[in-house]
Amino acid sequence: MEELRSLKVINELGMHAHAAGQIVELAYKYRAKLFLRKDSREVDGLSILSILSLACPKGSEIKARIVGVDAKEFMDDLERLFKSKFGETEQGKYQPRKKIMKMKGFPVSPGITIGKAHHLDRSKTTIFYRKLINKKEIDKEINRFRQAVDMAKEQIQTFKSNITEQVKGYAFVLDTHSMILDDSLLFDSTIQRIKKEKVNAGWALKKSVNNIHHLFKKVEDEYIGRRMDDVDSVSERVLRNLTGVEPDSLAGIKKEVIIVAHSLSPCDIVEINVSHVMGILTDVGGRTSHMAIMSEALEIPVVVGLESATEIIVDGDLLIVDGNTGDIIINPGPDTIASYEEKRKRYNKYKSAVDRVRHLPAETSDGHKITIKANIEFLGETKSAIENGAEGIGLYRTEYLYMIKKDFPDEQTLIDDYSQIAKMVAPNPVTIRTLDIASDKMMTSDSEIGASKEDNPALGLRSIRFCLSERNVFKTQLRAILRASVYGNFRLMFPMISGLGQFLEAKRVLKSVMRSLDREGIEYNREIPIGILIEIPSATSIADILARHADFFSIGTNDLIQYALAIDRDNEHVAHLYEPFHPAVLRMIHQVVEAGNNEGIDVSLCGEIAGDPLAILILLSLGLEEFSMNIGSIPLIKKMIRMLPLQEVRDQFKGILQLPTSEKVESFVLKKAQSLLPDIFKEGVFRYRAVGIG
C-alpha cells in the first residue's frame, strides 16, 4: 500500500532538530517506510540528519510518500504532527512527552541502533511444592518429567533444523543443551529426588538445578562458570513443558524492534530474524554466555546485565542502544537522536573500513609483521575466528567437555574434538591449554559435591595442580592431544605454573605418555612445542629460569592481573580496582618478554587486554609481536596495527614503565593514541576498552 500527501511546515522554528526527531520517532511505530521530498530531493524518513538536510523553514511544502502495511494510519498521524506544530508552544519551546532515562550494562555485541522496545516474557516459571502420597503418584510424576524432557529435546531439535546461516557454526550449542537434558546430574538426580523425597517433578528439578549451581559457584574460570546459563535455559524449558506455559516466540515478531527481556537462551537467538530485531537488552547475562557469543554473530547491538531493564523500560519506548559502550537511553530527545544518528554513521563507516582489512596481514606501516590469533572455548567458534582474520588459535580452552557431563570425557571424545580443530586451522598453529579446572569437579556418586570442596578454589587444587594430583585424568587428555597433533600444527601449554619443579613434573608426565604411545605404535608429533601460560606473579619473577626449559611463553593477563593486584574483577565491590594499566602489571609483562627474548623463545600474550585498542599500543612498545584475543576484537586491532609505525611507537613509549599510576599511564597512552591514530581515537567511535576490561 502506498500513500501520497502534501504537508506544510507551519511552526515558527521550521523543520528543526526537535521536529525531525519527532518524525523519526513516529516512523519507528509503523510497518511502513516514509520518504520526504522537497523540490527534487527525496530523503529517508528514518534518518534525522537526512530530514534536517532538506532545510525546511516555516511555510515549506513537503511531499510525503509512505509505503507499507500501515501507510494510511501512519500518514494520518504524520499530518496531525505537522498540524500540531510539532508540540511548539507560543514561545517556540518543545515540550517532551516522556521522561528521558539512561541505563548502563555490559556491551557484548557492538553497534548502535535506535528503535522501539518490545518486551519478551522470559520470567522464571513459578514452581510450588507438592508432596506425593503414594507410589502411583510418584510413578505418574516421573512419567510427567520424562515426557517434559522428551518434549524439550524435540523442541531443541526443531530449533536446530531451522537454524539460520549466521549462527550455523553454533549448532553444537543446541546439541549441548540436549546432552545436558540427559546428564545424570539433571535427569537421574531429579528422578531420584521424586522417588526418595516424594515431591513433584518441578520441585525436584529445581533442587537438582540448585545443586548444579552450587557445584559451578566455585568455578573461578568465568568461561566455564557461564555454562550454568545453559543448565538454567534447558531446565526452564522443561519446567515450562511441565506447567504447560507457552513462551513468547521471537519468530512472531514482524516489525523492527529492540528486544527487552530478563534473559535469552541460545534457542531464542536461533529464532531471531535480523530484519526485524535491531538489538537486544537483557537484565542478566555475561559477555561469555552462549547467548552473547551467538548474538555477536548476528551483528546486532547487544547489552546485557542491565538488572532492571524489564522493569524500567515500557513496551513501545524509543531506545538508543550503544553496543560499544553499554549505554542505553530511554525516550531520547531529538538532539540526542541526531547525535547518535551521526555516531552510528561514523561507526558504520569505521566498521566497513575495519572489515576490509580483516584478512590482510597485521603488518605495521614500517614493515614489521605482527601475529594475531584468537582465543576460543568451543570447536564451533573456529570458523568465526578464521573469518575474522585469525592467523591461528592462540588459546584453546579445553574445559567445556569436562563441565557438561558428570563424568570426565574419554580419550576418543577428546581426540574427535582436538583433531577437528587441528584440521580446520592447519597449517596455522593451535595452542591448546591443558585442563584448567578446580577439584570441585570431583563428586560423589549421589551427585553431591565431595569432600574435596574448597573455601578458596582460586588458590587451591586447580589447573596444573589438579592435573598433577589426578594423573589419570591428566594422562587421558595428554594422550588425546598428542594423538590429535598429527592432524595439524599443535602447541601444548601448561597453565598456572608457579615454579620450575612444577613445570618439569608436568613435562615428565608428558614424556611418560609419549613412551606409552611409542609402545603401542601410535603416531604423534614428537616435536610438539611445550610452553607455559605465565599467569602467576611467581612465574614472572623467575621467567628467566623458566625460559631455559620452555619452548614458548604465553602471558595470561586475565589471571595475572587478578593475582598481582589481589582483585576479583567479577566482585562488584572491588572490580573498579582491577587495573590492567597498573605499573606493576606492565613491569611484569616487560620482565617476561625480556626473559623470553634473552633465551630466544617466542613470547605472546593471550589476555583480554590484547583486544584493547589502548593496551595494544603499550604491549607493542614492550616488545610483544604476537597476540591472541577474543574473536570480535581481531579486525579493529589488525586495522590499528596496519596504520602504526612500530618503531615510532616504541620510541614514543620509552618512558612508560616509569609512570607511577595507572591513571597517568592511561592519560599518557590516550594522548599518544590520538596523535598516532587520530581517525580512530579522536572520533570516539570504538570503545577504548575491550569488553570486560576495567
Short mmCIF file of N, CA and C in Angstrom, two decimals, residues 1-3 27 30-35 43-47 65-71 74 256:
data_model
loop_
_atom_site.label_atom_id
_atom_site.label_comp_id
_atom_site.label_asym_id
_atom_site.label_seq_id
_atom_site.Cartn_x
_atom_site.Cartn_y
_atom_site.Cartn_z
N MET A 1 0.84 -1.19 0.00
CA MET A 1 0.00 0.00 0.00
C MET A 1 0.88 1.25 0.00
N GLU A 2 0.49 2.26 -0.75
CA GLU A 2 1.26 3.50 -0.83
C GLU A 2 0.33 4.70 -0.61
N GLU A 3 0.78 5.65 0.21
CA GLU A 3 0.05 6.88 0.49
C GLU A 3 0.91 8.07 0.07
N ALA A 27 8.03 7.37 12.88
CA ALA A 27 8.31 6.39 11.81
C ALA A 27 8.63 5.01 12.37
N TYR A 30 5.53 2.25 12.93
CA TYR A 30 4.69 1.62 11.93
C TYR A 30 5.44 0.66 11.01
N ARG A 31 4.68 -0.29 10.48
CA ARG A 31 5.21 -1.21 9.48
C ARG A 31 5.08 -0.57 8.10
N ALA A 32 5.82 0.46 7.92
CA ALA A 32 5.77 1.21 6.66
C ALA A 32 7.01 2.07 6.56
N LYS A 33 7.37 2.44 5.36
CA LYS A 33 8.58 3.22 5.09
C LYS A 33 8.18 4.62 4.64
N LEU A 34 8.81 5.63 5.27
CA LEU A 34 8.49 7.03 4.97
C LEU A 34 9.59 7.67 4.13
N PHE A 35 9.16 8.43 3.11
CA PHE A 35 10.09 9.23 2.30
C PHE A 35 9.54 10.66 2.25
N VAL A 43 14.27 12.08 0.75
CA VAL A 43 15.14 11.50 1.78
C VAL A 43 14.39 10.45 2.59
N ASP A 44 15.16 9.66 3.31
CA ASP A 44 14.64 8.60 4.18
C ASP A 44 14.07 9.22 5.46
N GLY A 45 12.82 8.89 5.79
CA GLY A 45 12.17 9.43 6.97
C GLY A 45 12.63 8.83 8.27
N LEU A 46 13.55 7.87 8.22
CA LEU A 46 14.11 7.30 9.45
C LEU A 46 15.45 7.94 9.81
N SER A 47 15.93 8.85 8.99
CA SER A 47 17.22 9.50 9.25
C SER A 47 17.00 10.96 9.61
N ARG A 65 5.67 10.46 1.16
CA ARG A 65 5.31 9.19 0.50
C ARG A 65 5.56 8.06 1.49
N ILE A 66 4.53 7.28 1.77
CA ILE A 66 4.65 6.17 2.72
C ILE A 66 4.25 4.88 2.04
N VAL A 67 5.12 3.88 2.15
CA VAL A 67 4.89 2.58 1.52
C VAL A 67 4.89 1.50 2.60
N GLY A 68 3.84 0.69 2.64
CA GLY A 68 3.81 -0.40 3.60
C GLY A 68 2.42 -0.68 4.14
N VAL A 69 2.32 -1.67 5.03
CA VAL A 69 1.04 -2.14 5.55
C VAL A 69 0.28 -1.04 6.28
N ASP A 70 0.99 -0.25 7.09
CA ASP A 70 0.34 0.78 7.92
C ASP A 70 0.37 2.17 7.27
N ALA A 71 0.48 2.22 5.96
CA ALA A 71 0.70 3.51 5.28
C ALA A 71 -0.37 4.55 5.60
N PHE A 74 -0.26 5.66 9.33
CA PHE A 74 0.99 6.40 9.52
C PHE A 74 0.83 7.82 8.95
N GLU A 256 10.23 -3.92 13.05
CA GLU A 256 11.56 -3.64 13.59
C GLU A 256 11.46 -3.20 15.05
#
